[in-house]
PDB file of C-alpha atoms and ligand atoms in Angstrom:
ATOM      1  CA  MET A   1      11.467   7.888 -32.130  1.00 89.00           C
ATOM      2  CA  LEU A   2      10.375   7.166 -28.594  1.00 97.00           C
ATOM      3  CA  VAL A   3      12.418   8.488 -25.692  1.00 98.00           C
ATOM      4  CA  SER A   4      12.663   7.588 -22.025  1.00 98.00           C
ATOM      5  CA  ALA A   5      10.822  10.003 -19.731  1.00 98.00           C
ATOM      6  CA  LYS A   6      13.964  10.692 -17.693  1.00 98.00           C
ATOM      7  CA  GLU A   7      15.288  13.792 -19.436  1.00 98.00           C
ATOM      8  CA  MET A   8      11.916  15.477 -19.898  1.00 98.00           C
ATOM      9  CA  LEU A   9      11.051  14.960 -16.222  1.00 98.00           C
ATOM     10  CA  THR A  10      14.435  16.109 -14.916  1.00 98.00           C
ATOM     11  CA  LYS A  11      13.989  19.308 -16.923  1.00 98.00           C
ATOM     12  CA  ALA A  12      10.391  19.695 -15.725  1.00 98.00           C
ATOM     13  CA  LYS A  13      11.316  19.301 -12.065  1.00 98.00           C
ATOM     14  CA  ALA A  14      14.153  21.832 -12.418  1.00 97.00           C
ATOM     15  CA  GLY A  15      11.945  24.232 -14.416  1.00 98.00           C
ATOM     16  CA  LYS A  16       8.945  23.916 -12.065  1.00 98.00           C
ATOM     17  CA  TYR A  17       6.415  22.626 -14.571  1.00 98.00           C
ATOM     18  CA  ALA A  18       4.920  19.186 -15.180  1.00 98.00           C
ATOM     19  CA  VAL A  19       4.740  16.914 -18.213  1.00 98.00           C
ATOM     20  CA  GLY A  20       1.309  15.394 -18.789  1.00 98.00           C
ATOM     21  CA  GLN A  21       0.753  11.673 -19.130  1.00 98.00           C
ATOM     22  CA  PHE A  22      -2.304  11.252 -21.313  1.00 98.00           C
ATOM     23  CA  ASN A  23      -3.689   7.735 -21.533  1.00 98.00           C
ATOM     24  CA  ILE A  24      -4.505   6.420 -24.993  1.00 98.00           C
ATOM     25  CA  ASN A  25      -7.288   4.016 -25.956  1.00 97.00           C
ATOM     26  CA  ASN A  26      -7.265   3.827 -29.735  1.00 97.00           C
ATOM     27  CA  LEU A  27      -5.903   5.364 -32.914  1.00 97.00           C
ATOM     28  CA  GLU A  28      -7.893   8.602 -32.634  1.00 97.00           C
ATOM     29  CA  TRP A  29      -6.689   9.144 -29.056  1.00 97.00           C
ATOM     30  CA  THR A  30      -3.071   8.582 -30.031  1.00 98.00           C
ATOM     31  CA  LYS A  31      -3.283  10.878 -33.040  1.00 98.00           C
ATOM     32  CA  ALA A  32      -4.973  13.603 -30.952  1.00 98.00           C
ATOM     33  CA  ALA A  33      -2.298  13.385 -28.241  1.00 98.00           C
ATOM     34  CA  LEU A  34       0.664  13.425 -30.635  1.00 98.00           C
ATOM     35  CA  LEU A  35      -0.682  16.268 -32.780  1.00 98.00           C
ATOM     36  CA  THR A  36      -1.504  18.399 -29.745  1.00 98.00           C
ATOM     37  CA  ALA A  37       1.967  17.876 -28.272  1.00 98.00           C
ATOM     38  CA  GLN A  38       3.523  18.911 -31.579  1.00 98.00           C
ATOM     39  CA  GLU A  39       1.256  21.969 -31.949  1.00 98.00           C
ATOM     40  CA  CYS A  40       2.057  23.003 -28.371  1.00 98.00           C
ATOM     41  CA  ASN A  41       5.757  22.204 -28.697  1.00 98.00           C
ATOM     42  CA  SER A  42       5.424  20.209 -25.497  1.00 98.00           C
ATOM     43  CA  PRO A  43       6.940  16.924 -24.377  1.00 98.00           C
ATOM     44  CA  ILE A  44       4.321  14.230 -23.793  1.00 98.00           C
ATOM     45  CA  ILE A  45       3.969  10.843 -22.140  1.00 99.00           C
ATOM     46  CA  LEU A  46       1.456   8.457 -23.670  1.00 98.00           C
ATOM     47  CA  GLY A  47       0.067   6.205 -20.951  1.00 98.00           C
ATOM     48  CA  VAL A  48      -1.261   2.718 -21.692  1.00 98.00           C
ATOM     49  CA  SER A  49      -3.091   0.744 -19.029  1.00 96.00           C
ATOM     50  CA  GLU A  50      -3.024  -3.040 -19.157  1.00 96.00           C
ATOM     51  CA  GLY A  51      -6.727  -2.982 -20.066  1.00 96.00           C
ATOM     52  CA  ALA A  52      -6.219  -0.484 -22.886  1.00 97.00           C
ATOM     53  CA  GLY A  53      -3.267  -2.538 -24.108  1.00 98.00           C
ATOM     54  CA  LYS A  54      -5.484  -5.609 -24.329  1.00 97.00           C
ATOM     55  CA  TYR A  55      -8.249  -3.615 -26.017  1.00 98.00           C
ATOM     56  CA  MET A  56      -5.805  -2.493 -28.696  1.00 98.00           C
ATOM     57  CA  THR A  57      -4.904  -6.200 -29.216  1.00 98.00           C
ATOM     58  CA  GLY A  58      -1.621  -6.121 -27.287  1.00 98.00           C
ATOM     59  CA  PHE A  59       1.370  -3.969 -26.377  1.00 98.00           C
ATOM     60  CA  LYS A  60       3.203  -4.810 -29.601  1.00 98.00           C
ATOM     61  CA  THR A  61       0.364  -3.338 -31.652  1.00 98.00           C
ATOM     62  CA  VAL A  62       0.428  -0.208 -29.492  1.00 98.00           C
ATOM     63  CA  ALA A  63       4.194   0.263 -29.732  1.00 98.00           C
ATOM     64  CA  SER A  64       4.176  -0.274 -33.510  1.00 98.00           C
ATOM     65  CA  MET A  65       1.262   2.127 -34.003  1.00 98.00           C
ATOM     66  CA  VAL A  66       2.816   4.866 -31.881  1.00 98.00           C
ATOM     67  CA  LYS A  67       6.251   4.567 -33.485  1.00 98.00           C
ATOM     68  CA  ALA A  68       4.793   4.608 -36.995  1.00 98.00           C
ATOM     69  CA  MET A  69       2.537   7.544 -36.190  1.00 98.00           C
ATOM     70  CA  ILE A  70       5.450   9.591 -34.840  1.00 98.00           C
ATOM     71  CA  GLU A  71       7.194   9.037 -38.165  1.00 98.00           C
ATOM     72  CA  GLU A  72       4.201   9.553 -40.470  1.00 98.00           C
ATOM     73  CA  LEU A  73       3.027  12.696 -38.657  1.00 98.00           C
ATOM     74  CA  ASN A  74       6.561  14.123 -38.407  1.00 98.00           C
ATOM     75  CA  ILE A  75       6.374  14.449 -34.636  1.00 98.00           C
ATOM     76  CA  THR A  76       9.606  15.996 -33.361  1.00 98.00           C
ATOM     77  CA  VAL A  77       8.745  16.723 -29.701  1.00 98.00           C
ATOM     78  CA  PRO A  78       9.898  14.164 -27.087  1.00 98.00           C
ATOM     79  CA  VAL A  79       7.376  11.320 -26.745  1.00 98.00           C
ATOM     80  CA  ALA A  80       7.586   8.557 -24.125  1.00 98.00           C
ATOM     81  CA  LEU A  81       5.389   5.464 -24.380  1.00 98.00           C
ATOM     82  CA  HIS A  82       4.641   4.373 -20.836  1.00 98.00           C
ATOM     83  CA  LEU A  83       2.896   1.423 -19.220  1.00 98.00           C
ATOM     84  CA  ASP A  84       0.443   2.759 -16.624  1.00 97.00           C
ATOM     85  CA  HIS A  85      -0.011   0.776 -13.374  1.00 93.00           C
ATOM     86  CA  GLY A  86       1.859  -2.211 -14.693  1.00 95.00           C
ATOM     87  CA  THR A  87       1.874  -5.616 -13.098  1.00 95.00           C
ATOM     88  CA  TYR A  88       5.201  -7.405 -12.827  1.00 96.00           C
ATOM     89  CA  ASP A  89       4.381  -9.519 -15.936  1.00 96.00           C
ATOM     90  CA  GLY A  90       2.959  -6.540 -17.796  1.00 97.00           C
ATOM     91  CA  CYS A  91       6.240  -4.671 -17.284  1.00 98.00           C
ATOM     92  CA  TYR A  92       8.204  -7.423 -18.990  1.00 98.00           C
ATOM     93  CA  LYS A  93       5.696  -7.571 -21.868  1.00 98.00           C
ATOM     94  CA  CYS A  94       6.124  -3.839 -22.490  1.00 98.00           C
ATOM     95  CA  ILE A  95       9.912  -4.040 -22.261  1.00 98.00           C
ATOM     96  CA  GLU A  96       9.760  -6.692 -24.954  1.00 98.00           C
ATOM     97  CA  ALA A  97       7.238  -4.775 -27.049  1.00 98.00           C
ATOM     98  CA  GLY A  98       9.501  -1.704 -27.273  1.00 98.00           C
ATOM     99  CA  PHE A  99       7.914   0.741 -24.819  1.00 98.00           C
ATOM    100  CA  SER A 100      10.295   3.446 -23.580  1.00 98.00           C
ATOM    101  CA  SER A 101       8.942   3.685 -20.040  1.00 98.00           C
ATOM    102  CA  ILE A 102       7.074   1.552 -17.530  1.00 98.00           C
ATOM    103  CA  MET A 103       5.335   1.907 -14.214  1.00 97.00           C
ATOM    104  CA  PHE A 104       5.616  -0.982 -11.822  1.00 96.00           C
ATOM    105  CA  ASP A 105       2.702  -0.717  -9.437  1.00 89.00           C
ATOM    106  CA  GLY A 106       4.000  -2.747  -6.524  1.00 84.00           C
ATOM    107  CA  SER A 107       1.978  -0.759  -4.003  1.00 75.00           C
ATOM    108  CA  HIS A 108      -0.158  -3.789  -3.105  1.00 78.00           C
ATOM    109  CA  TYR A 109       2.877  -5.966  -2.292  1.00 85.00           C
ATOM    110  CA  PRO A 110       4.445  -5.885   1.160  1.00 86.00           C
ATOM    111  CA  ILE A 111       7.171  -3.225   1.066  1.00 81.00           C
ATOM    112  CA  GLU A 112      10.001  -5.825   1.053  1.00 87.00           C
ATOM    113  CA  GLU A 113       8.593  -7.520  -2.042  1.00 90.00           C
ATOM    114  CA  ASN A 114       7.897  -4.178  -3.726  1.00 87.00           C
ATOM    115  CA  ILE A 115      11.573  -3.284  -3.121  1.00 90.00           C
ATOM    116  CA  GLU A 116      12.886  -6.595  -4.427  1.00 93.00           C
ATOM    117  CA  LYS A 117      10.869  -6.473  -7.660  1.00 95.00           C
ATOM    118  CA  THR A 118      11.567  -2.776  -8.170  1.00 95.00           C
ATOM    119  CA  LYS A 119      15.335  -3.361  -7.813  1.00 96.00           C
ATOM    120  CA  GLU A 120      15.219  -6.012 -10.482  1.00 97.00           C
ATOM    121  CA  LEU A 121      13.275  -3.745 -12.857  1.00 98.00           C
ATOM    122  CA  VAL A 122      15.652  -0.821 -12.185  1.00 98.00           C
ATOM    123  CA  LYS A 123      18.474  -2.985 -13.495  1.00 98.00           C
ATOM    124  CA  VAL A 124      16.597  -4.068 -16.629  1.00 98.00           C
ATOM    125  CA  CYS A 125      15.432  -0.529 -17.399  1.00 98.00           C
ATOM    126  CA  GLU A 126      18.947   0.854 -16.971  1.00 98.00           C
ATOM    127  CA  GLU A 127      20.289  -1.673 -19.458  1.00 98.00           C
ATOM    128  CA  LYS A 128      17.592  -0.748 -21.972  1.00 98.00           C
ATOM    129  CA  GLY A 129      17.682   3.031 -21.432  1.00 98.00           C
ATOM    130  CA  MET A 130      14.076   3.049 -20.248  1.00 98.00           C
ATOM    131  CA  SER A 131      12.466   5.046 -17.451  1.00 98.00           C
ATOM    132  CA  LEU A 132      10.759   3.387 -14.504  1.00 98.00           C
ATOM    133  CA  GLU A 133       8.001   4.722 -12.258  1.00 98.00           C
ATOM    134  CA  ALA A 134       7.324   3.222  -8.853  1.00 94.00           C
ATOM    135  CA  GLU A 135       4.332   3.729  -6.587  1.00 89.00           C
ATOM    136  CA  VAL A 136       4.129   4.021  -2.838  1.00 86.00           C
ATOM    137  CA  GLY A 137       0.801   4.342  -1.005  1.00 77.00           C
ATOM    138  CA  SER A 138      -2.218   3.338  -3.023  1.00 71.00           C
ATOM    139  CA  ILE A 139      -4.188   5.840  -5.069  1.00 72.00           C
ATOM    140  CA  GLY A 140      -7.918   5.783  -4.368  1.00 70.00           C
ATOM    141  CA  GLY A 141     -10.693   5.327  -6.892  1.00 66.00           C
ATOM    142  CA  GLU A 142     -14.060   3.820  -7.582  1.00 59.00           C
ATOM    143  CA  GLU A 143     -14.475   0.122  -6.993  1.00 50.00           C
ATOM    144  CA  ASP A 144     -17.906  -1.508  -7.093  1.00 49.00           C
ATOM    145  CA  GLY A 145     -19.557   1.888  -6.951  1.00 54.00           C
ATOM    146  CA  VAL A 146     -17.733   2.970  -3.792  1.00 55.00           C
ATOM    147  CA  ILE A 147     -15.134   5.700  -4.099  1.00 57.00           C
ATOM    148  CA  GLY A 148     -12.140   4.789  -1.926  1.00 57.00           C
ATOM    149  CA  LYS A 149     -10.347   7.545  -0.092  1.00 61.00           C
ATOM    150  CA  GLY A 150      -6.850   8.272  -1.450  1.00 69.00           C
ATOM    151  CA  GLU A 151      -4.266   6.935   0.970  1.00 78.00           C
ATOM    152  CA  CYS A 152      -1.211   8.955   1.995  1.00 88.00           C
ATOM    153  CA  ALA A 153       2.203   7.428   1.386  1.00 90.00           C
ATOM    154  CA  ASP A 154       4.775   7.065   4.158  1.00 92.00           C
ATOM    155  CA  PRO A 155       7.594   9.524   3.259  1.00 95.00           C
ATOM    156  CA  ASN A 156      10.232   7.109   4.619  1.00 94.00           C
ATOM    157  CA  GLU A 157       8.992   4.331   2.337  1.00 91.00           C
ATOM    158  CA  CYS A 158       9.121   6.840  -0.546  1.00 93.00           C
ATOM    159  CA  LYS A 159      12.752   7.581   0.287  1.00 95.00           C
ATOM    160  CA  MET A 160      13.528   3.847   0.391  1.00 93.00           C
ATOM    161  CA  ILE A 161      11.992   3.216  -3.053  1.00 92.00           C
ATOM    162  CA  SER A 162      13.470   6.396  -4.512  1.00 95.00           C
ATOM    163  CA  ASP A 163      16.974   5.295  -3.435  1.00 96.00           C
ATOM    164  CA  LEU A 164      16.641   2.123  -5.516  1.00 96.00           C
ATOM    165  CA  GLY A 165      17.251   4.201  -8.633  1.00 96.00           C
ATOM    166  CA  VAL A 166      13.766   4.574 -10.108  1.00 98.00           C
ATOM    167  CA  THR A 167      13.271   7.489 -12.508  1.00 98.00           C
ATOM    168  CA  MET A 168      10.077   8.899 -10.995  1.00 98.00           C
ATOM    169  CA  LEU A 169       7.949   8.216  -7.980  1.00 97.00           C
ATOM    170  CA  ALA A 170       4.164   8.208  -7.641  1.00 94.00           C
ATOM    171  CA  ALA A 171       3.154   8.761  -4.046  1.00 92.00           C
ATOM    172  CA  GLY A 172      -0.399   8.750  -2.785  1.00 91.00           C
ATOM    173  CA  ILE A 173      -1.239  12.136  -1.264  1.00 94.00           C
ATOM    174  CA  GLY A 174      -5.018  11.788  -1.062  1.00 91.00           C
ATOM    175  CA  ASN A 175      -5.455  11.740  -4.859  1.00 91.00           C
ATOM    176  CA  ILE A 176      -8.061   9.536  -6.507  1.00 88.00           C
ATOM    177  CA  HIS A 177      -8.517   8.184 -10.039  1.00 87.00           C
ATOM    178  CA  GLY A 178     -11.669   9.387 -11.782  1.00 86.00           C
ATOM    179  CA  LYS A 179     -14.235  11.741 -10.285  1.00 82.00           C
ATOM    180  CA  TYR A 180     -13.648  13.134  -6.809  1.00 83.00           C
ATOM    181  CA  PRO A 181     -16.402  12.681  -4.217  1.00 83.00           C
ATOM    182  CA  GLU A 182     -18.225  15.729  -2.783  1.00 84.00           C
ATOM    183  CA  ASN A 183     -16.536  15.335   0.586  1.00 85.00           C
ATOM    184  CA  TRP A 184     -12.993  14.960  -0.777  1.00 86.00           C
ATOM    185  CA  GLU A 185     -10.506  16.450   1.654  1.00 86.00           C
ATOM    186  CA  GLY A 186      -8.078  17.639  -1.040  1.00 90.00           C
ATOM    187  CA  LEU A 187      -4.406  16.815  -1.521  1.00 93.00           C
ATOM    188  CA  SER A 188      -2.187  16.454   1.516  1.00 94.00           C
ATOM    189  CA  PHE A 189       0.504  19.037   0.878  1.00 96.00           C
ATOM    190  CA  GLU A 190       2.227  18.235   4.186  1.00 96.00           C
ATOM    191  CA  THR A 191       2.782  14.670   2.929  1.00 96.00           C
ATOM    192  CA  LEU A 192       3.999  15.928  -0.446  1.00 97.00           C
ATOM    193  CA  ASP A 193       6.367  18.396   1.202  1.00 97.00           C
ATOM    194  CA  ALA A 194       7.797  15.705   3.488  1.00 97.00           C
ATOM    195  CA  ILE A 195       8.295  13.344   0.510  1.00 97.00           C
ATOM    196  CA  GLN A 196       9.989  16.010  -1.577  1.00 97.00           C
ATOM    197  CA  GLN A 197      12.329  16.943   1.275  1.00 97.00           C
ATOM    198  CA  LEU A 198      13.431  13.329   1.645  1.00 98.00           C
ATOM    199  CA  THR A 199      13.647  12.468  -2.051  1.00 97.00           C
ATOM    200  CA  GLY A 200      15.373  15.654  -3.316  1.00 96.00           C
ATOM    201  CA  ASP A 201      15.579  15.821  -7.106  1.00 96.00           C
ATOM    202  CA  MET A 202      13.326  12.809  -7.730  1.00 97.00           C
ATOM    203  CA  PRO A 203      10.479  13.838 -10.097  1.00 98.00           C
ATOM    204  CA  LEU A 204       7.211  13.108  -8.277  1.00 98.00           C
ATOM    205  CA  VAL A 205       4.100  11.880 -10.079  1.00 97.00           C
ATOM    206  CA  LEU A 206       0.513  12.899  -9.428  1.00 97.00           C
ATOM    207  CA  HIS A 207      -2.067  10.351 -10.528  1.00 94.00           C
ATOM    208  CA  GLY A 208      -5.760  11.174 -10.840  1.00 94.00           C
ATOM    209  CA  GLY A 209      -5.214  14.454 -12.699  1.00 95.00           C
ATOM    210  CA  THR A 210      -8.907  14.682 -13.614  1.00 94.00           C
ATOM    211  CA  GLY A 211     -10.829  16.991 -11.353  1.00 87.00           C
ATOM    212  CA  ILE A 212      -8.005  18.305  -9.176  1.00 93.00           C
ATOM    213  CA  PRO A 213      -8.595  22.072  -8.940  1.00 94.00           C
ATOM    214  CA  ALA A 214      -6.072  24.265 -10.789  1.00 96.00           C
ATOM    215  CA  ASP A 215      -4.718  25.892  -7.620  1.00 96.00           C
ATOM    216  CA  MET A 216      -3.934  22.470  -6.113  1.00 96.00           C
ATOM    217  CA  ILE A 217      -2.216  21.369  -9.333  1.00 97.00           C
ATOM    218  CA  LYS A 218      -0.039  24.491  -9.247  1.00 98.00           C
ATOM    219  CA  LYS A 219       0.842  23.992  -5.598  1.00 98.00           C
ATOM    220  CA  ALA A 220       1.710  20.333  -6.220  1.00 98.00           C
ATOM    221  CA  ILE A 221       4.056  21.381  -9.054  1.00 98.00           C
ATOM    222  CA  SER A 222       5.713  23.915  -6.748  1.00 98.00           C
ATOM    223  CA  LEU A 223       6.356  21.029  -4.301  1.00 98.00           C
ATOM    224  CA  GLY A 224       8.121  18.748  -6.776  1.00 97.00           C
ATOM    225  CA  VAL A 225       5.423  17.135  -8.935  1.00 98.00           C
ATOM    226  CA  ALA A 226       6.849  16.864 -12.478  1.00 98.00           C
ATOM    227  CA  LYS A 227       4.435  14.381 -14.096  1.00 98.00           C
ATOM    228  CA  ILE A 228       0.644  14.468 -13.941  1.00 98.00           C
ATOM    229  CA  ASN A 229      -1.582  11.676 -15.254  1.00 98.00           C
ATOM    230  CA  VAL A 230      -4.865  12.406 -17.006  1.00 98.00           C
ATOM    231  CA  ASN A 231      -7.267   9.803 -18.298  1.00 97.00           C
ATOM    232  CA  THR A 232     -10.913  10.200 -17.252  1.00 96.00           C
ATOM    233  CA  GLU A 233     -11.157  13.819 -18.386  1.00 96.00           C
ATOM    234  CA  CYS A 234     -10.270  12.905 -21.977  1.00 98.00           C
ATOM    235  CA  GLN A 235     -12.727   9.993 -21.873  1.00 97.00           C
ATOM    236  CA  LEU A 236     -15.529  12.266 -20.640  1.00 97.00           C
ATOM    237  CA  ALA A 237     -14.745  14.889 -23.289  1.00 98.00           C
ATOM    238  CA  PHE A 238     -14.730  12.220 -26.010  1.00 98.00           C
ATOM    239  CA  ALA A 239     -18.010  10.672 -24.845  1.00 98.00           C
ATOM    240  CA  GLU A 240     -19.783  14.013 -24.501  1.00 98.00           C
ATOM    241  CA  ALA A 241     -18.722  15.221 -27.961  1.00 97.00           C
ATOM    242  CA  THR A 242     -19.804  11.912 -29.533  1.00 95.00           C
ATOM    243  CA  ARG A 243     -23.151  11.971 -27.714  1.00 95.00           C
ATOM    244  CA  LYS A 244     -23.806  15.512 -28.919  1.00 95.00           C
ATOM    245  CA  TYR A 245     -22.945  14.593 -32.492  1.00 92.00           C
ATOM    246  CA  ILE A 246     -25.308  11.616 -32.451  1.00 91.00           C
ATOM    247  CA  GLU A 247     -28.122  13.565 -30.786  1.00 90.00           C
ATOM    248  CA  GLU A 248     -27.846  16.247 -33.411  1.00 87.00           C
ATOM    249  CA  GLY A 249     -28.552  13.492 -35.917  1.00 80.00           C
ATOM    250  CA  LYS A 250     -25.585  14.287 -38.111  1.00 72.00           C
ATOM    251  CA  ASP A 251     -24.635  10.632 -38.148  1.00 68.00           C
ATOM    252  CA  LEU A 252     -27.891   9.764 -39.857  1.00 73.00           C
ATOM    253  CA  SER A 253     -27.826  12.331 -42.605  1.00 72.00           C
ATOM    254  CA  GLY A 254     -25.576  12.408 -45.594  1.00 76.00           C
ATOM    255  CA  LYS A 255     -22.346  10.555 -44.892  1.00 79.00           C
ATOM    256  CA  GLY A 256     -22.388  11.404 -41.190  1.00 78.00           C
ATOM    257  CA  PHE A 257     -22.242   7.748 -40.228  1.00 85.00           C
ATOM    258  CA  ASP A 258     -18.739   7.479 -41.686  1.00 89.00           C
ATOM    259  CA  PRO A 259     -16.526   6.644 -38.669  1.00 90.00           C
ATOM    260  CA  ARG A 260     -14.051   9.254 -39.844  1.00 91.00           C
ATOM    261  CA  LYS A 261     -16.818  11.836 -39.314  1.00 91.00           C
ATOM    262  CA  LEU A 262     -18.487  10.205 -36.338  1.00 92.00           C
ATOM    263  CA  LEU A 263     -15.277  10.067 -34.308  1.00 95.00           C
ATOM    264  CA  ASN A 264     -14.049  13.506 -35.311  1.00 96.00           C
ATOM    265  CA  PRO A 265     -15.871  15.589 -32.641  1.00 96.00           C
ATOM    266  CA  GLY A 266     -14.456  13.289 -29.969  1.00 98.00           C
ATOM    267  CA  PHE A 267     -10.994  13.591 -31.492  1.00 98.00           C
ATOM    268  CA  GLU A 268     -11.232  17.411 -31.415  1.00 98.00           C
ATOM    269  CA  ALA A 269     -12.534  17.289 -27.826  1.00 98.00           C
ATOM    270  CA  ILE A 270      -9.526  15.226 -26.702  1.00 98.00           C
ATOM    271  CA  LYS A 271      -7.184  17.681 -28.410  1.00 98.00           C
ATOM    272  CA  ALA A 272      -8.808  20.627 -26.628  1.00 98.00           C
ATOM    273  CA  THR A 273      -8.661  18.854 -23.248  1.00 98.00           C
ATOM    274  CA  ILE A 274      -4.988  17.961 -23.639  1.00 98.00           C
ATOM    275  CA  LYS A 275      -4.107  21.512 -24.690  1.00 98.00           C
ATOM    276  CA  GLU A 276      -5.911  22.937 -21.671  1.00 98.00           C
ATOM    277  CA  LYS A 277      -4.026  20.566 -19.348  1.00 98.00           C
ATOM    278  CA  MET A 278      -0.664  21.370 -20.970  1.00 98.00           C
ATOM    279  CA  GLU A 279      -1.365  25.070 -20.367  1.00 98.00           C
ATOM    280  CA  LEU A 280      -2.164  24.377 -16.709  1.00 98.00           C
ATOM    281  CA  PHE A 281       0.881  22.146 -16.233  1.00 98.00           C
ATOM    282  CA  GLY A 282       3.166  24.736 -17.902  1.00 98.00           C
ATOM    283  CA  SER A 283       4.686  22.365 -20.456  1.00 98.00           C
ATOM    284  CA  ILE A 284       3.849  24.378 -23.585  1.00 98.00           C
ATOM    285  CA  GLY A 285       6.980  25.448 -25.463  1.00 98.00           C
ATOM    286  CA  LYS A 286       9.165  23.187 -23.307  1.00 98.00           C
ATOM    287  CA  ALA A 287       9.988  20.548 -25.930  1.00 97.00           C
TER     288      ALA A 287
HETATM  289  P1  LIG B 301      -7.704  10.151 -13.979  1.00 57.25           P
HETATM  290  O1  LIG B 301      -8.474   9.111 -14.702  1.00 57.25           O
HETATM  291  O2  LIG B 301      -8.344  10.550 -12.693  1.00 57.25           O
HETATM  292  O3  LIG B 301      -7.387  11.312 -14.834  1.00 57.25           O
HETATM  293  O4  LIG B 301      -6.326   9.488 -13.538  1.00 57.25           O
HETATM  294  C1  LIG B 301      -5.454   8.999 -14.525  1.00 57.25           C
HETATM  295  C2  LIG B 301      -4.313   8.273 -13.922  1.00 57.25           C
HETATM  296  O5  LIG B 301      -3.839   8.597 -12.842  1.00 57.25           O
HETATM  297  C3  LIG B 301      -3.755   7.159 -14.672  1.00 57.25           C
HETATM  298  O6  LIG B 301      -2.776   6.485 -13.963  1.00 57.25           O
END
């Protein structure tokens, strides 16, 4: 059964650890994430971007696959299925498809419109027992080959959005999706501290979990971050393991071309990456 992310994040914030959101792209990814969570006795949030949702033929397919896999694999740790960076329309599609959590990324709307749409979604999510993530201050990343600098959120805007009744809040603190540039200035802990002081118990979310040094992750958790998103690192691990397998020529000999064999090194690499992140975030044994 899927659960909302509310309880796991409230516990994480109080216990000073973070629950990982690991984005899924296909069946192997999903299986790797669920099995690792179970082996580590850790809660987990499966993130689905709109693009990944489309790739997997739609949010209904994703929700059905995840629910069935939880049952068939006897997964007993808390699992939330979460829309990552959702558009307004995407949020409604996932609500209908049976997700247990959504992120409404209204950061590109003027603050008034972000507030209005967020309020509406707070109401719907409350009725359905779902969790809702909001974003303030855009999170940087690569666009057309240029890596944008992560923007810092205005703590007062964070307080305004937090007071609307969202479950968790993603605030830009200089973090970037994907690889960090050489001259990255690091996370702005002053911003994070100011946000946490104004938003109290609200679990804060750190996007761009790939490539943030371990000491910064730990400091962010100590300042109220209770959910950390990881995507690129699993993709890199999967690609590297697959490349190595193909270069070694195993796919050409015997039955090595069998997709169940071909995709296995990547599957194991995702599992190892997720386990490493769960250790760093402190969520092992917290289910
Ligand atoms: P990375 O791809 O940098 O790990 O970021 C993932 C993320 O924040 C998804 O929302």
